[in-house]
XYZ file of C-alpha atoms in Angstrom:
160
model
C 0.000 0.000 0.000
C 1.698 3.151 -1.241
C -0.135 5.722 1.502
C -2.397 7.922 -0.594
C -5.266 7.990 -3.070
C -7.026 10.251 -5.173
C -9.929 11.857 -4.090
C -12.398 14.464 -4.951
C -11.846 17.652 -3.427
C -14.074 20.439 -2.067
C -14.030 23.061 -4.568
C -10.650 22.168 -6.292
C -11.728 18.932 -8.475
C -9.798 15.989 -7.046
C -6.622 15.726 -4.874
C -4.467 13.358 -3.256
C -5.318 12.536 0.048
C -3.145 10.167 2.588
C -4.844 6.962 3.518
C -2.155 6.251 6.280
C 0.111 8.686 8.923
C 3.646 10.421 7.174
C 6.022 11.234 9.417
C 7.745 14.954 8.801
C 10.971 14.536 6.547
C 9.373 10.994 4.963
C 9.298 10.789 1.447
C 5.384 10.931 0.939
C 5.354 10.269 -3.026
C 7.968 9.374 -5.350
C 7.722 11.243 -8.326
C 8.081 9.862 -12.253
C 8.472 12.217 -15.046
C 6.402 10.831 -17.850
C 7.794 12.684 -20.740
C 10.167 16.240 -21.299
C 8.210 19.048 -22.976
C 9.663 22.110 -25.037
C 7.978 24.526 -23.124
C 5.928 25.763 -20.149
C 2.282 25.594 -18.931
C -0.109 25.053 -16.501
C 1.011 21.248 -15.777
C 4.477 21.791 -16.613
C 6.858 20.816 -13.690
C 10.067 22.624 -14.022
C 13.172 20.313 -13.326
C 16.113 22.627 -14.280
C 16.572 26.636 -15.084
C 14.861 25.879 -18.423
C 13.816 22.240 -18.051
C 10.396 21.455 -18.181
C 8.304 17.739 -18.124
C 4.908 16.260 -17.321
C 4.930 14.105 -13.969
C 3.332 10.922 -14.104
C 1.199 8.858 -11.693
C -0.755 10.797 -8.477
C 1.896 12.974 -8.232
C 0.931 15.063 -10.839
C -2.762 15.106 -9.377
C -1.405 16.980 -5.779
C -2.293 20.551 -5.754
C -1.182 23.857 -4.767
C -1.451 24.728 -1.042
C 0.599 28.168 -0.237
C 0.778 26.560 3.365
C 1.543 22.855 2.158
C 1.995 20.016 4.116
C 4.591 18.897 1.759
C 7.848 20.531 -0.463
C 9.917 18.886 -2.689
C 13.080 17.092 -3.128
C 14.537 15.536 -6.611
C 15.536 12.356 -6.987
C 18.334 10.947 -8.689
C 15.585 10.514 -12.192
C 14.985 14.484 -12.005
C 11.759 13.805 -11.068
C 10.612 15.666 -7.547
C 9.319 13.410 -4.730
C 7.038 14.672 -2.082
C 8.574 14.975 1.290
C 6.211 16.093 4.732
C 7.344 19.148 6.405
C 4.938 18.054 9.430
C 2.633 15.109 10.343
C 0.520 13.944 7.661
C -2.738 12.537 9.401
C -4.660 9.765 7.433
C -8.015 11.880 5.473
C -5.469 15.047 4.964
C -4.962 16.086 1.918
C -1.454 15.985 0.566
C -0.475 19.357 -0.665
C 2.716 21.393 -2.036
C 3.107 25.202 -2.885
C 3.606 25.527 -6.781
C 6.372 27.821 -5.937
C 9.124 25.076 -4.486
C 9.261 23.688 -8.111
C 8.688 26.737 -10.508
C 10.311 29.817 -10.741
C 7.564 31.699 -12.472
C 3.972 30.749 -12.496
C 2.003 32.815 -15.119
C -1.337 30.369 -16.113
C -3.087 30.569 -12.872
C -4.622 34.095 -12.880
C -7.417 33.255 -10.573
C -7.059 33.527 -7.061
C -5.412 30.851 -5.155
C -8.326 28.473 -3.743
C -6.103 26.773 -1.203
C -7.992 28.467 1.714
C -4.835 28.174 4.590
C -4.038 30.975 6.758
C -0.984 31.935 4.835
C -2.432 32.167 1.301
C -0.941 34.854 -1.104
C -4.451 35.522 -3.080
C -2.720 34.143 -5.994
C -0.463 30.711 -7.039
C 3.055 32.395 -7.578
C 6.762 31.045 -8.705
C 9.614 31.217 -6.687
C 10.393 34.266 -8.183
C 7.444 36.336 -6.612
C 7.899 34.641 -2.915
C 8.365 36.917 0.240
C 12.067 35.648 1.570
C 10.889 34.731 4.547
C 8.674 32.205 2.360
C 11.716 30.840 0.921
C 13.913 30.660 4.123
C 10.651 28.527 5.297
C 11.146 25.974 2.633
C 14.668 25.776 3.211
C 15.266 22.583 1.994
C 12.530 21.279 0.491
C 12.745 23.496 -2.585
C 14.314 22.952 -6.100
C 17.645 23.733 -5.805
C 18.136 25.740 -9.530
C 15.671 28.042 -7.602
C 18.575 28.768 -5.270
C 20.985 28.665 -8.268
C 18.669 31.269 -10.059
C 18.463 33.099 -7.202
C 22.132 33.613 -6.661
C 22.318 35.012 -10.277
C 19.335 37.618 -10.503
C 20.573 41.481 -9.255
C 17.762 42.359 -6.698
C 15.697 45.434 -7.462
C 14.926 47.438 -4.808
C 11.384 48.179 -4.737
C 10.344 51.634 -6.084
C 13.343 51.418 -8.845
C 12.609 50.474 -12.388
């Protein structure tokens, strides 16, 4: 038994939901890229600065959460696995913020539907997170974010 099943979701179509306890740093899901794509959209999973593919199996069913139970760690096929950041109770729904995988997010422009305490009003990319956000999911993050990161001059705000 692998944990987790799809189920249908209050207001978000379906989701993945565990079916047994995770511990906090347990790999949750392994992930399996099901084919490499030439660009990106709204299913795209970004696996390098400008590497894009479709996961396959449930993992590509677990949606956004900008307070998520879960962040993300590659494995050794490039695909990202699902790690908990906290107890996962059986009935909770498994979630991740789009943001640990993607730099930019531009093909959700309605609001964010995750309903946590924390949400931003809209699904955003690493690029457009608060740094306190990313010093959060320290860890559990796609490391070319980091990489990206270290090469972008910051702006201060007010400056064009």
């Amino acid at each position: 038994m692998n944990g987790y099943e799809l189920q249908r979701t209050d207001g978000k179509g379906e989701g993945v939901f565990a079916t047994r306890s995770f511990q906090a740093g347990e790999t949750v899901m392994v992930g399996v890229i099901d084919r490499e794509l030439d660009h990106n959209h709204a299913h795209a999973s970004q696996i390098g600065e400008h590497r894009f593919v479709l996961h396959g199996g449930l993992t590509a069913k677990v949606n956004h959460s900008c307070d998520p139970n879960c962040g993300i760690r590659p494995n050794a096929g490039g695909a990202h696995d699902y790690v908990a950041r906290q107890l996962i109770t059986a009935g909770q729904e498994i979630t991740f913020d789009y943001a640990m995988r993607n730099y930019t997010v531009e093909h959700f422009a309605v609001h964010c539907r995750c309903k946590s305490h924390r949400c931003r009003g809209l699904i955003t990319g690493w690029k457009d997170l608060p740094a306190e956000r990313k010093t959060d999911y320290h860890g559990l993050a796609a490391p070319y974010l980091l990489e990206i990161d270290d090469r972008t001059p910051v702006v201060p705000d007010g400056i064009n």
